[in-house]
mmCIF file of N, CA, C and O in Angstrom:
data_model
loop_
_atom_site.group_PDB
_atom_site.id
_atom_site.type_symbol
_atom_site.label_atom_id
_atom_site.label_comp_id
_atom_site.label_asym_id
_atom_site.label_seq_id
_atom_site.Cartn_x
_atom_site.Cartn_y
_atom_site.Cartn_z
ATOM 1 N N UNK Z 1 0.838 -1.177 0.000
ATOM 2 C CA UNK Z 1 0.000 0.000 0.000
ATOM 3 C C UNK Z 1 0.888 1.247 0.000
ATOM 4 O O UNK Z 1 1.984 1.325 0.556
ATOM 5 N N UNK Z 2 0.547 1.783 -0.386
ATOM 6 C CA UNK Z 2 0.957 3.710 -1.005
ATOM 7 C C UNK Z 2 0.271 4.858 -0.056
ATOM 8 O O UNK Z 2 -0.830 5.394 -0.180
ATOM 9 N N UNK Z 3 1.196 5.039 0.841
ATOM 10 C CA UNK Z 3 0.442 6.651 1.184
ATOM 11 C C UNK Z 3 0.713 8.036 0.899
ATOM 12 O O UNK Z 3 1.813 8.551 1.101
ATOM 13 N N UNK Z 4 -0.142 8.553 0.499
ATOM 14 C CA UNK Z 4 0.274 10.056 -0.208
ATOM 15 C C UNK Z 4 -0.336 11.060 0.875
ATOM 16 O O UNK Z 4 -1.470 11.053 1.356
ATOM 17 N N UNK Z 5 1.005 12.147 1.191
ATOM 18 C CA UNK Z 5 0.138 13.236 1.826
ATOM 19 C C UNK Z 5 0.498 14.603 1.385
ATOM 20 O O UNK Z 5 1.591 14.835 0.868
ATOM 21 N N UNK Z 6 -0.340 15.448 1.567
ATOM 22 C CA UNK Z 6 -0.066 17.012 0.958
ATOM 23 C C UNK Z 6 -0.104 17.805 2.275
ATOM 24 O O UNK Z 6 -0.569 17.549 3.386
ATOM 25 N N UNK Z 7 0.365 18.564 1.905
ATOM 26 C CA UNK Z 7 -0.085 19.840 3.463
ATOM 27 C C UNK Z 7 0.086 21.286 2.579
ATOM 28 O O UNK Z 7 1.004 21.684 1.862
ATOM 29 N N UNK Z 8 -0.762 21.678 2.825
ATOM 30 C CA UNK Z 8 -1.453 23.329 2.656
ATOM 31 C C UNK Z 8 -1.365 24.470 3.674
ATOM 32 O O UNK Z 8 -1.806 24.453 4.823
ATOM 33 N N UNK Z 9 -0.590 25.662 2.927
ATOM 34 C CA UNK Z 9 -0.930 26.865 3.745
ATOM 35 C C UNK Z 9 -1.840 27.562 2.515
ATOM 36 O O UNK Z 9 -1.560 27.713 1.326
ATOM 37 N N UNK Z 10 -2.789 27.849 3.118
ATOM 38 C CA UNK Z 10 -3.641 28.869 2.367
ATOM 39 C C UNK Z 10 -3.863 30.030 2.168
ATOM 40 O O UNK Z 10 -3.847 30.439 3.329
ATOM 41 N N UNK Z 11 -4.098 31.038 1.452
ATOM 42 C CA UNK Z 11 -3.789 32.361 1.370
ATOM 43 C C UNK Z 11 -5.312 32.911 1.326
ATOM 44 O O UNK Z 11 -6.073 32.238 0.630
ATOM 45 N N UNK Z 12 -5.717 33.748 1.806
ATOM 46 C CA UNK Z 12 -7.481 34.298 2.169
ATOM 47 C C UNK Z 12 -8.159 35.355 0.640
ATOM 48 O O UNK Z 12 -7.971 36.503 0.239
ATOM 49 N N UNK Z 13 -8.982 34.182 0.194
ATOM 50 C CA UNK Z 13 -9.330 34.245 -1.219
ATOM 51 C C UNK Z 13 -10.524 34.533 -1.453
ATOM 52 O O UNK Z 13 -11.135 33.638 -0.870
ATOM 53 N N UNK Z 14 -11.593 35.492 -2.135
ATOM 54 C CA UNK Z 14 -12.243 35.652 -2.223
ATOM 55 C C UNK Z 14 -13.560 35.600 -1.462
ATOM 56 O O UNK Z 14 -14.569 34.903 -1.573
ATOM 57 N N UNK Z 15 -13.172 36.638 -0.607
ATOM 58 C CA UNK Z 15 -13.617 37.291 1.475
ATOM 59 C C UNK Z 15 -13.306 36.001 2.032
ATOM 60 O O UNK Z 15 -13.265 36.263 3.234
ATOM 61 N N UNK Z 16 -13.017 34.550 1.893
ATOM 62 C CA UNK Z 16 -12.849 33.654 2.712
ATOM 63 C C UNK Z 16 -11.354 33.589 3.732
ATOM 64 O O UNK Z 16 -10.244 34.095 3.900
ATOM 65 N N UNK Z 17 -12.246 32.621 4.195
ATOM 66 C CA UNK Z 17 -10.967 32.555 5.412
ATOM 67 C C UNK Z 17 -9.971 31.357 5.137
ATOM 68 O O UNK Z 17 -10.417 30.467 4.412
ATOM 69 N N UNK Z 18 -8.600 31.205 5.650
ATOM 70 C CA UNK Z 18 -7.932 29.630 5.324
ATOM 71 C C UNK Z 18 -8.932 28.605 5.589
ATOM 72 O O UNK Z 18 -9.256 27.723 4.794
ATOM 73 N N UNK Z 19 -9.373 28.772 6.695
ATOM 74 C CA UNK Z 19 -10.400 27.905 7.615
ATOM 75 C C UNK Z 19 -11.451 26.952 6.516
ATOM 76 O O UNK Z 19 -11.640 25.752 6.317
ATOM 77 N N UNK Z 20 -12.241 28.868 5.694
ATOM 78 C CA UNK Z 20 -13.365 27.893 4.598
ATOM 79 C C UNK Z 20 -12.615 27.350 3.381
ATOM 80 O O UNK Z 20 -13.087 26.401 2.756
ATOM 81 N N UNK Z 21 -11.468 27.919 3.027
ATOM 82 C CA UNK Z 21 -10.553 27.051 2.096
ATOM 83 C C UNK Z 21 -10.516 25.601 1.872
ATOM 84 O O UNK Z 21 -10.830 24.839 0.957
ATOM 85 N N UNK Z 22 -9.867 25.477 3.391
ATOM 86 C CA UNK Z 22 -9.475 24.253 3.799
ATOM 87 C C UNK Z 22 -10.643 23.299 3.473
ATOM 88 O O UNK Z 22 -10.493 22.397 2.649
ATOM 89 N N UNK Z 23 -12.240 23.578 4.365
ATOM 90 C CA UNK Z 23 -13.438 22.920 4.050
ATOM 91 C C UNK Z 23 -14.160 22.858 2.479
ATOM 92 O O UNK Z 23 -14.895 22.014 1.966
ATOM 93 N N UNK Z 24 -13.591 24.171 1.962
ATOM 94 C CA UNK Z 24 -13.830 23.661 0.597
ATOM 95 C C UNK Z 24 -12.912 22.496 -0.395
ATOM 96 O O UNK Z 24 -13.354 21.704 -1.227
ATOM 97 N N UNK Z 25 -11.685 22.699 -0.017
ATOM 98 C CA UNK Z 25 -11.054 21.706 -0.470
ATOM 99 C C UNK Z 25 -11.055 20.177 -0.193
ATOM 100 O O UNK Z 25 -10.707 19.336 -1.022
ATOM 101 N N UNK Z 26 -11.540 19.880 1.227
ATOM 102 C CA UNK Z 26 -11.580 18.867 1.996
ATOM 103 C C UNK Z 26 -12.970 18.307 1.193
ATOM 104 O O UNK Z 26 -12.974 17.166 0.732
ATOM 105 N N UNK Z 27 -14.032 19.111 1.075
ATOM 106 C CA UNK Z 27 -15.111 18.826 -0.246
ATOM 107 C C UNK Z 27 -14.899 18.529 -1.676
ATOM 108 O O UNK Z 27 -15.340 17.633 -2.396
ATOM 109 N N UNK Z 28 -14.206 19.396 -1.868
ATOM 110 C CA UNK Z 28 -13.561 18.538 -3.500
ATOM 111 C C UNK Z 28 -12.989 17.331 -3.155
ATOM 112 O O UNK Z 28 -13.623 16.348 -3.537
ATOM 113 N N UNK Z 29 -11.641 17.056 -2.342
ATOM 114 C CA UNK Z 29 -11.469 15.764 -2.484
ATOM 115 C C UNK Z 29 -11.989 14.462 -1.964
ATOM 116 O O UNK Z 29 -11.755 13.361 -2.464
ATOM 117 N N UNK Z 30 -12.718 14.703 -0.908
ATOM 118 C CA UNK Z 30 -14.028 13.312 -0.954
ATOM 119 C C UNK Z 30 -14.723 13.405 -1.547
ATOM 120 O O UNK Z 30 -15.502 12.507 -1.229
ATOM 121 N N UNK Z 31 -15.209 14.036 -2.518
ATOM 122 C CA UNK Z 31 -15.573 13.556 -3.732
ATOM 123 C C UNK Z 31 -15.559 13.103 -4.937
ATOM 124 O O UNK Z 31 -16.425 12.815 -5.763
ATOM 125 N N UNK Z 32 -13.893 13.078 -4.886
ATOM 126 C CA UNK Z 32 -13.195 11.681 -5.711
ATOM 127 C C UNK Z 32 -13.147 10.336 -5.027
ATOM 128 O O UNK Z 32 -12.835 9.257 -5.531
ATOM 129 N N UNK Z 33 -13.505 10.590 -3.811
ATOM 130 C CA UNK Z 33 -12.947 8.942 -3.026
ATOM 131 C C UNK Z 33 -14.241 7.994 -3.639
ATOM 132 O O UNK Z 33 -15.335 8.330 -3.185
ATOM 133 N N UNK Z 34 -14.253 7.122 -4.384
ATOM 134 C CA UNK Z 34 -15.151 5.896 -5.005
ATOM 135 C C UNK Z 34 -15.202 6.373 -6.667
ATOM 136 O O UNK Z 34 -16.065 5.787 -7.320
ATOM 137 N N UNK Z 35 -14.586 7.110 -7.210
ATOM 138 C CA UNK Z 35 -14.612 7.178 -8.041
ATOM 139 C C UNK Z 35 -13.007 7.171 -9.138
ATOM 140 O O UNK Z 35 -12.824 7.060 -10.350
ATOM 141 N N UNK Z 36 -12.226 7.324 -8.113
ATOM 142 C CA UNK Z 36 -11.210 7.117 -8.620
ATOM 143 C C UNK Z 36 -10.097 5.845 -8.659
ATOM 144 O O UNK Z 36 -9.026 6.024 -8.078
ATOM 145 N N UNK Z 37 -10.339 4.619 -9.314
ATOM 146 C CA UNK Z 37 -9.740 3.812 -9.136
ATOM 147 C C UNK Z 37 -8.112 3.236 -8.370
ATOM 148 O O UNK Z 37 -6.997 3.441 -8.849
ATOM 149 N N UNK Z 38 -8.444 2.462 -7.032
ATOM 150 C CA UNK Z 38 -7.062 2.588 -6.325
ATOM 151 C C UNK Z 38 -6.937 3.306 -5.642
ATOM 152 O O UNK Z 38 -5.946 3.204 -4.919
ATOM 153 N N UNK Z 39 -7.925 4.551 -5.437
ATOM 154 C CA UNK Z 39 -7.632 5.073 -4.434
ATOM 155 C C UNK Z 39 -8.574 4.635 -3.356
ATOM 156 O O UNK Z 39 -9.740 5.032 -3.350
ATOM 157 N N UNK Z 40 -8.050 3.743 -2.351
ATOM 158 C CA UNK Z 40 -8.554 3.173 -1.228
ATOM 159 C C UNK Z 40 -9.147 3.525 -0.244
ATOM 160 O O UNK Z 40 -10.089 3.001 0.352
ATOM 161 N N UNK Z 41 -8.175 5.111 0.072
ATOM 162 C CA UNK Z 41 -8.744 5.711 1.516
ATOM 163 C C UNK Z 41 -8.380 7.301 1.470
ATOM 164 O O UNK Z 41 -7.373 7.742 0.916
ATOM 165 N N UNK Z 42 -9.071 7.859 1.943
ATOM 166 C CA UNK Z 42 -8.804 9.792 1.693
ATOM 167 C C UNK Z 42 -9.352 10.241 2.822
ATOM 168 O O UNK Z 42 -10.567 10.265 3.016
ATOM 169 N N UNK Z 43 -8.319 10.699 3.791
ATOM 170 C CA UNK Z 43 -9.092 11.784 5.148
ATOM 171 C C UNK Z 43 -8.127 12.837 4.865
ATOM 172 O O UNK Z 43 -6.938 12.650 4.604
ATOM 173 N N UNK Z 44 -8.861 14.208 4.950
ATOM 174 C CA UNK Z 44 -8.482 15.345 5.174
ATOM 175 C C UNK Z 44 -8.752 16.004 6.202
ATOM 176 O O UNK Z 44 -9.955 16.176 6.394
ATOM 177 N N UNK Z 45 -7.881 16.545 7.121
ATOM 178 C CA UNK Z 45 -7.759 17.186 8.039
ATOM 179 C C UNK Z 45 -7.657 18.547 8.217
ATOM 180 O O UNK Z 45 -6.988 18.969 7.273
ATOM 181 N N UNK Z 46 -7.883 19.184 8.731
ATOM 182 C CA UNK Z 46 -8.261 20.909 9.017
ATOM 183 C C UNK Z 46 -7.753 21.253 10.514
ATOM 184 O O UNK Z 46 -8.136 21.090 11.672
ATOM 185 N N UNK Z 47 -6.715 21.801 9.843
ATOM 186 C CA UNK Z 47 -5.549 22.219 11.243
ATOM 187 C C UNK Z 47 -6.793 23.138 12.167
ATOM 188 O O UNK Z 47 -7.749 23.664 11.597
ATOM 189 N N UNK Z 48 -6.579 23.206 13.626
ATOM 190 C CA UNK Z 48 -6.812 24.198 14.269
ATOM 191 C C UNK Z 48 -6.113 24.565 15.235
ATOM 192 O O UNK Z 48 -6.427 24.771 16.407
ATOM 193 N N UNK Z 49 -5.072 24.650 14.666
ATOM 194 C CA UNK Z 49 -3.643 25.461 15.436
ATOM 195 C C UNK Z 49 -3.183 26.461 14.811
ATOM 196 O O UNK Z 49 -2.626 26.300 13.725
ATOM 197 N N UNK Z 50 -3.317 27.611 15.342
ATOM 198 C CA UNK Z 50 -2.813 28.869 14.225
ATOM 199 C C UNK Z 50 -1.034 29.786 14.977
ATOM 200 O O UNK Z 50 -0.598 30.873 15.356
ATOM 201 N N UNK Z 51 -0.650 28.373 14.774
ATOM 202 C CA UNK Z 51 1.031 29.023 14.893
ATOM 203 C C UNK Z 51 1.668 29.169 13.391
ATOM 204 O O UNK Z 51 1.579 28.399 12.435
ATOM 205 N N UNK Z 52 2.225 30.207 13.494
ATOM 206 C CA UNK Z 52 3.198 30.572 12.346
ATOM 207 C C UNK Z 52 3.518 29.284 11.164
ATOM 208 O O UNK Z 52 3.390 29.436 9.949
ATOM 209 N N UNK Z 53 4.044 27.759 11.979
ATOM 210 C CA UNK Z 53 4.195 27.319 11.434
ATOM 211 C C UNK Z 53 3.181 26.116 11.218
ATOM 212 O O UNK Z 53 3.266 25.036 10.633
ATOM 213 N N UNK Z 54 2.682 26.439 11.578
ATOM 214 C CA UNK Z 54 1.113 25.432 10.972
ATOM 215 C C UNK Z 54 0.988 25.449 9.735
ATOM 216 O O UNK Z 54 1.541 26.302 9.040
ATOM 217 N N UNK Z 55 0.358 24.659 9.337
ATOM 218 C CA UNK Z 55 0.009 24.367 8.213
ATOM 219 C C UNK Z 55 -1.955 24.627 7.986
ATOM 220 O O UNK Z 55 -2.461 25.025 9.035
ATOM 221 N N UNK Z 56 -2.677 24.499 7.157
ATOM 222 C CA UNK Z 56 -3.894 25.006 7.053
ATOM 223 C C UNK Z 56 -4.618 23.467 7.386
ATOM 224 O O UNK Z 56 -5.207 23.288 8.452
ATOM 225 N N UNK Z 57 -4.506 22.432 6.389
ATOM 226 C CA UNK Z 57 -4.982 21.341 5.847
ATOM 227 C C UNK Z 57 -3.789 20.462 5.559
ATOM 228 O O UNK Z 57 -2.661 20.936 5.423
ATOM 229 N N UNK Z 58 -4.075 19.079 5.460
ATOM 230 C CA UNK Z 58 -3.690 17.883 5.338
ATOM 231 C C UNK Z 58 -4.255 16.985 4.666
ATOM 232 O O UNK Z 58 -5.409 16.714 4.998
ATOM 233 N N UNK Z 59 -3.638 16.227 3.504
ATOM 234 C CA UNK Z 59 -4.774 15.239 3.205
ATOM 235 C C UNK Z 59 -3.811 13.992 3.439
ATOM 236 O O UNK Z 59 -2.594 14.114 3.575
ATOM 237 N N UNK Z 60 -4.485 12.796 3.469
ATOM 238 C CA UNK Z 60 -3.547 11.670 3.487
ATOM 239 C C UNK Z 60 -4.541 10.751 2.346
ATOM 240 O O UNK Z 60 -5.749 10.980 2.284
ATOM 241 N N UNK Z 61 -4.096 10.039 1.750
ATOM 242 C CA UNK Z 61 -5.028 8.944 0.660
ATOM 243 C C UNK Z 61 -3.668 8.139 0.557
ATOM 244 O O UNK Z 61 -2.447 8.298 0.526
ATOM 245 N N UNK Z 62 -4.794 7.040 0.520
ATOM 246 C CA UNK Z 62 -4.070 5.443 0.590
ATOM 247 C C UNK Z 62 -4.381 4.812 -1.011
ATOM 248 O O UNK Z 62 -5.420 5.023 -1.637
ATOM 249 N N UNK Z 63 -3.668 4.312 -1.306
ATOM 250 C CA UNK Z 63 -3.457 3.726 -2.688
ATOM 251 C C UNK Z 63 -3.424 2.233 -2.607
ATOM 252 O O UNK Z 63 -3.439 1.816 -1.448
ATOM 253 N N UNK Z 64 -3.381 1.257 -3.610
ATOM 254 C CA UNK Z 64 -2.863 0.004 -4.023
ATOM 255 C C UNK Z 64 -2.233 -0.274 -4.103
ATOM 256 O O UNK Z 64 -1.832 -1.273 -3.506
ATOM 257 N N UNK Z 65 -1.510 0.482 -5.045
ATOM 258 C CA UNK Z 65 0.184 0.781 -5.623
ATOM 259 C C UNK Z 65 0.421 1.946 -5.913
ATOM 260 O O UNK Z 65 -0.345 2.905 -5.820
ATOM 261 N N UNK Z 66 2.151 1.909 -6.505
ATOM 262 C CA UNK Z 66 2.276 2.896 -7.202
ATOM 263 C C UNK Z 66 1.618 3.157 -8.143
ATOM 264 O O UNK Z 66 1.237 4.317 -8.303
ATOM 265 N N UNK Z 67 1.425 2.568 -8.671
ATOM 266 C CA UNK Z 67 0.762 2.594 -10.254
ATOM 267 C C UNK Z 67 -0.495 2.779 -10.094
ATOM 268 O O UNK Z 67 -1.111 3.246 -11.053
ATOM 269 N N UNK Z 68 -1.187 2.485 -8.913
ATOM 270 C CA UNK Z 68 -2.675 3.509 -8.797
ATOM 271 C C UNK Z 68 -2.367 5.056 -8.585
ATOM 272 O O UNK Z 68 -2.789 6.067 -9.146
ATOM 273 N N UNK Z 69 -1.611 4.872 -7.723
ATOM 274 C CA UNK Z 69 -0.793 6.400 -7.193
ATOM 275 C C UNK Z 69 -1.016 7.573 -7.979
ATOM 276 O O UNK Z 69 -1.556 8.654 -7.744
ATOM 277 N N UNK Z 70 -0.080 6.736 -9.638
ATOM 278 C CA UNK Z 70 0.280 7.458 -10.659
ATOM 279 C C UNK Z 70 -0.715 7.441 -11.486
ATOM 280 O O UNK Z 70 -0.477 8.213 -12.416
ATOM 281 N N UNK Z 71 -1.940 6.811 -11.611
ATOM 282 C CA UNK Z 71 -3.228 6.687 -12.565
ATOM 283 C C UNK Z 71 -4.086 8.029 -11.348
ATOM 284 O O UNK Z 71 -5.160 8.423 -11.802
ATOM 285 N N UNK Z 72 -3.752 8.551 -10.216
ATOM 286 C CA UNK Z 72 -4.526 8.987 -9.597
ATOM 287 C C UNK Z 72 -4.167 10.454 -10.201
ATOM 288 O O UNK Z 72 -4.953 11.066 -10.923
ATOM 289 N N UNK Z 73 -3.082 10.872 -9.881
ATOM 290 C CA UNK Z 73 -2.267 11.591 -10.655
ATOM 291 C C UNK Z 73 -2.714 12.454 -11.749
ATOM 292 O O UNK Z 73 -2.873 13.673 -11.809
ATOM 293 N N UNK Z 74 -2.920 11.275 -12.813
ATOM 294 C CA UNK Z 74 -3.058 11.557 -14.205
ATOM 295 C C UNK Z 74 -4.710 11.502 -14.465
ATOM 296 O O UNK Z 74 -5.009 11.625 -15.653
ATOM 297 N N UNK Z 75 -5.682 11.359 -13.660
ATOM 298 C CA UNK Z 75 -7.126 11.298 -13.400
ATOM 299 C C UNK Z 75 -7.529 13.202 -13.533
ATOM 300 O O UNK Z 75 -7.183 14.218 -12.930
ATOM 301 N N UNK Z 76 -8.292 12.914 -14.506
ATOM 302 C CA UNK Z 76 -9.170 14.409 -14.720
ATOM 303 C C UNK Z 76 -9.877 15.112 -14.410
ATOM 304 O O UNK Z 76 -10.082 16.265 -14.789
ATOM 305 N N UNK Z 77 -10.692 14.062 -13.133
ATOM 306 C CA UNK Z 77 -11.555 14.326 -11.708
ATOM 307 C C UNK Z 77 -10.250 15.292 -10.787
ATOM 308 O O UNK Z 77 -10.246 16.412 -10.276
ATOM 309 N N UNK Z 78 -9.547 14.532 -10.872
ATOM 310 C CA UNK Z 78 -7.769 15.194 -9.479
ATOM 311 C C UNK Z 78 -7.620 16.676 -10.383
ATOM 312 O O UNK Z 78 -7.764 17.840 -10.010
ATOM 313 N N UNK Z 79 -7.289 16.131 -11.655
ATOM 314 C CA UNK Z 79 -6.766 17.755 -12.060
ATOM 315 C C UNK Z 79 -7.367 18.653 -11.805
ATOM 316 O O UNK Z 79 -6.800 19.644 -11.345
ATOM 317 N N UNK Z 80 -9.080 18.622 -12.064
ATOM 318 C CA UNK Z 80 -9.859 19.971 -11.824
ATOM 319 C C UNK Z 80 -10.469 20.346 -10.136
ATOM 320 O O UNK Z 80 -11.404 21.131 -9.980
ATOM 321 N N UNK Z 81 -9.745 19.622 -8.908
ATOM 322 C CA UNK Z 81 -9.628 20.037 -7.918
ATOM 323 C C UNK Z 81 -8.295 20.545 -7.663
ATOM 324 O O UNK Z 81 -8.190 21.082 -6.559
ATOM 325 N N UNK Z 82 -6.994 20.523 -8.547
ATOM 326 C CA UNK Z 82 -6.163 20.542 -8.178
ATOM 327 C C UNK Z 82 -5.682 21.819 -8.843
ATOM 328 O O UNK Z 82 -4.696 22.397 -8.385
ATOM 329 N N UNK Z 83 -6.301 22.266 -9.857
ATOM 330 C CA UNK Z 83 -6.283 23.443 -10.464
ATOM 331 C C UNK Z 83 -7.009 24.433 -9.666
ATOM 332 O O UNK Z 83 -6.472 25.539 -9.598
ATOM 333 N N UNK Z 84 -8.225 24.254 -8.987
ATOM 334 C CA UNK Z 84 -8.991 25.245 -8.014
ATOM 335 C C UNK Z 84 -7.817 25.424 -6.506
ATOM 336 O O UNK Z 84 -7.610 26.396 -5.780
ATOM 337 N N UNK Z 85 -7.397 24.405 -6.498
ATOM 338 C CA UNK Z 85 -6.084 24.348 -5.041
ATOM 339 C C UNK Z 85 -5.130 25.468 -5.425
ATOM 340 O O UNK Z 85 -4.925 26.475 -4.747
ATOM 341 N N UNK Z 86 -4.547 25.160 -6.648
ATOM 342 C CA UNK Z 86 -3.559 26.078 -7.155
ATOM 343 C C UNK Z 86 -4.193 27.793 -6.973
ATOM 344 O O UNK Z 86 -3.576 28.833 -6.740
ATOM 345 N N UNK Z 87 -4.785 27.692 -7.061
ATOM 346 C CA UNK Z 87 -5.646 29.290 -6.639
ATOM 347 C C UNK Z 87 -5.628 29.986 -5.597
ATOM 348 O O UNK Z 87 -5.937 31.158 -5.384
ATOM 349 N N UNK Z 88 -5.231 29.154 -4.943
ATOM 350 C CA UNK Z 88 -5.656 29.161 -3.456
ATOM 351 C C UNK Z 88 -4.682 29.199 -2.315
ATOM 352 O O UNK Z 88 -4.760 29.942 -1.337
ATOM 353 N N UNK Z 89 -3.418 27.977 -2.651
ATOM 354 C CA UNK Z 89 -2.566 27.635 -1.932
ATOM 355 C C UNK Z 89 -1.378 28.363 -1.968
ATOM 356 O O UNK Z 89 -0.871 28.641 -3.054
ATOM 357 N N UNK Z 90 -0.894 28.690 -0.960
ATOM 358 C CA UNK Z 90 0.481 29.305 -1.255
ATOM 359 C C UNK Z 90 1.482 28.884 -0.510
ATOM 360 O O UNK Z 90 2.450 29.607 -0.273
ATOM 361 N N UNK Z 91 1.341 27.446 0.025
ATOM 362 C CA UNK Z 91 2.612 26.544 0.288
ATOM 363 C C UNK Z 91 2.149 24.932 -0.335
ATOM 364 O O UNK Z 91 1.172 24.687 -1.042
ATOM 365 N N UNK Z 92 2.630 24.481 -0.096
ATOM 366 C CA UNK Z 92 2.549 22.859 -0.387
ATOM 367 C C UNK Z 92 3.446 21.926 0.159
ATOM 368 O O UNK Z 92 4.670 21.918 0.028
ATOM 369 N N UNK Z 93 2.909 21.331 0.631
ATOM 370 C CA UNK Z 93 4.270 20.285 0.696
ATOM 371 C C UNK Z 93 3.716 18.563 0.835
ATOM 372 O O UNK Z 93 2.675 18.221 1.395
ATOM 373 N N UNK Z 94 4.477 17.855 0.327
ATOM 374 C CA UNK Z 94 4.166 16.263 0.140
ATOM 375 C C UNK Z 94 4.643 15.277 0.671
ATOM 376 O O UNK Z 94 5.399 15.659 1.565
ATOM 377 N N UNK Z 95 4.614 14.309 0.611
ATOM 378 C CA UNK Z 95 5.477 13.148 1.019
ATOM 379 C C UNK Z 95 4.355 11.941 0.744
ATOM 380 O O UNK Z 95 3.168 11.885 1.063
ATOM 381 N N UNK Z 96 5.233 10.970 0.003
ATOM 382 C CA UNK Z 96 5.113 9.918 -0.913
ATOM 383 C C UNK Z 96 5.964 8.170 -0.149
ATOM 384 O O UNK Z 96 7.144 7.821 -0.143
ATOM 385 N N UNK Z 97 5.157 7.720 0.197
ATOM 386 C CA UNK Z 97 6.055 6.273 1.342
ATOM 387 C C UNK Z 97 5.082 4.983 0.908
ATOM 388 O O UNK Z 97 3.881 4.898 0.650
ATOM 389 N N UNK Z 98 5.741 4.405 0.934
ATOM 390 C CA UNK Z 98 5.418 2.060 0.920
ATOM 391 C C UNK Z 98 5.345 2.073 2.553
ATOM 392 O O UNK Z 98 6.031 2.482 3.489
ATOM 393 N N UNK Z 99 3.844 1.236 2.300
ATOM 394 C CA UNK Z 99 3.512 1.177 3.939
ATOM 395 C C UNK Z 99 3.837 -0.350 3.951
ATOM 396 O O UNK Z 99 3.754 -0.990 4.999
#
Protein backbone atom coordinates (compact mmCIF):
# COMPACT_ATOMS: atom_id res chain seq x y z
CA UNK A 1 0.00 0.00 0.00
CA UNK A 2 0.96 3.71 -1.00
CA UNK A 3 0.44 6.65 1.18
CA UNK A 4 0.27 10.06 -0.21
CA UNK A 5 0.14 13.24 1.83
CA UNK A 6 -0.07 17.01 0.96
CA UNK A 7 -0.08 19.84 3.46
CA UNK A 8 -1.45 23.33 2.66
CA UNK A 9 -0.93 26.86 3.74
CA UNK A 10 -3.64 28.87 2.37
CA UNK A 11 -3.79 32.36 1.37
CA UNK A 12 -7.48 34.30 2.17
CA UNK A 13 -9.33 34.25 -1.22
CA UNK A 14 -12.24 35.65 -2.22
CA UNK A 15 -13.62 37.29 1.47
CA UNK A 16 -12.85 33.65 2.71
CA UNK A 17 -10.97 32.55 5.41
CA UNK A 18 -7.93 29.63 5.32
CA UNK A 19 -10.40 27.91 7.62
CA UNK A 20 -13.37 27.89 4.60
CA UNK A 21 -10.55 27.05 2.10
CA UNK A 22 -9.47 24.25 3.80
CA UNK A 23 -13.44 22.92 4.05
CA UNK A 24 -13.83 23.66 0.60
CA UNK A 25 -11.05 21.71 -0.47
CA UNK A 26 -11.58 18.87 2.00
CA UNK A 27 -15.11 18.83 -0.25
CA UNK A 28 -13.56 18.54 -3.50
CA UNK A 29 -11.47 15.76 -2.48
CA UNK A 30 -14.03 13.31 -0.95
CA UNK A 31 -15.57 13.56 -3.73
CA UNK A 32 -13.19 11.68 -5.71
CA UNK A 33 -12.95 8.94 -3.03
CA UNK A 34 -15.15 5.90 -5.00
CA UNK A 35 -14.61 7.18 -8.04
CA UNK A 36 -11.21 7.12 -8.62
CA UNK A 37 -9.74 3.81 -9.14
CA UNK A 38 -7.06 2.59 -6.33
CA UNK A 39 -7.63 5.07 -4.43
CA UNK A 40 -8.55 3.17 -1.23
CA UNK A 41 -8.74 5.71 1.52
CA UNK A 42 -8.80 9.79 1.69
CA UNK A 43 -9.09 11.78 5.15
CA UNK A 44 -8.48 15.35 5.17
CA UNK A 45 -7.76 17.19 8.04
CA UNK A 46 -8.26 20.91 9.02
CA UNK A 47 -5.55 22.22 11.24
CA UNK A 48 -6.81 24.20 14.27
CA UNK A 49 -3.64 25.46 15.44
CA UNK A 50 -2.81 28.87 14.22
CA UNK A 51 1.03 29.02 14.89
CA UNK A 52 3.20 30.57 12.35
CA UNK A 53 4.19 27.32 11.43
CA UNK A 54 1.11 25.43 10.97
CA UNK A 55 0.01 24.37 8.21
CA UNK A 56 -3.89 25.01 7.05
CA UNK A 57 -4.98 21.34 5.85
CA UNK A 58 -3.69 17.88 5.34
CA UNK A 59 -4.77 15.24 3.20
CA UNK A 60 -3.55 11.67 3.49
CA UNK A 61 -5.03 8.94 0.66
CA UNK A 62 -4.07 5.44 0.59
CA UNK A 63 -3.46 3.73 -2.69
CA UNK A 64 -2.86 0.00 -4.02
CA UNK A 65 0.18 0.78 -5.62
CA UNK A 66 2.28 2.90 -7.20
CA UNK A 67 0.76 2.59 -10.25
CA UNK A 68 -2.68 3.51 -8.80
CA UNK A 69 -0.79 6.40 -7.19
CA UNK A 70 0.28 7.46 -10.66
CA UNK A 71 -3.23 6.69 -12.56
CA UNK A 72 -4.53 8.99 -9.60
CA UNK A 73 -2.27 11.59 -10.66
CA UNK A 74 -3.06 11.56 -14.20
CA UNK A 75 -7.13 11.30 -13.40
CA UNK A 76 -9.17 14.41 -14.72
CA UNK A 77 -11.56 14.33 -11.71
CA UNK A 78 -7.77 15.19 -9.48
CA UNK A 79 -6.77 17.76 -12.06
CA UNK A 80 -9.86 19.97 -11.82
CA UNK A 81 -9.63 20.04 -7.92
CA UNK A 82 -6.16 20.54 -8.18
CA UNK A 83 -6.28 23.44 -10.46
CA UNK A 84 -8.99 25.24 -8.01
CA UNK A 85 -6.08 24.35 -5.04
CA UNK A 86 -3.56 26.08 -7.15
CA UNK A 87 -5.65 29.29 -6.64
CA UNK A 88 -5.66 29.16 -3.46
CA UNK A 89 -2.57 27.64 -1.93
CA UNK A 90 0.48 29.30 -1.25
CA UNK A 91 2.61 26.54 0.29
CA UNK A 92 2.55 22.86 -0.39
CA UNK A 93 4.27 20.28 0.70
CA UNK A 94 4.17 16.26 0.14
CA UNK A 95 5.48 13.15 1.02
CA UNK A 96 5.11 9.92 -0.91
CA UNK A 97 6.05 6.27 1.34
CA UNK A 98 5.42 2.06 0.92
CA UNK A 99 3.51 1.18 3.94
Amino acid sequence: MVRYCVMWKFKPSDGKTEKELAEDVKEKYQSLLGLVPGLTALEIGINRNDGKSSYDAVMIADFDSWEALAAYKADDMRDNVIEYVKTIAEVRAKVEYER
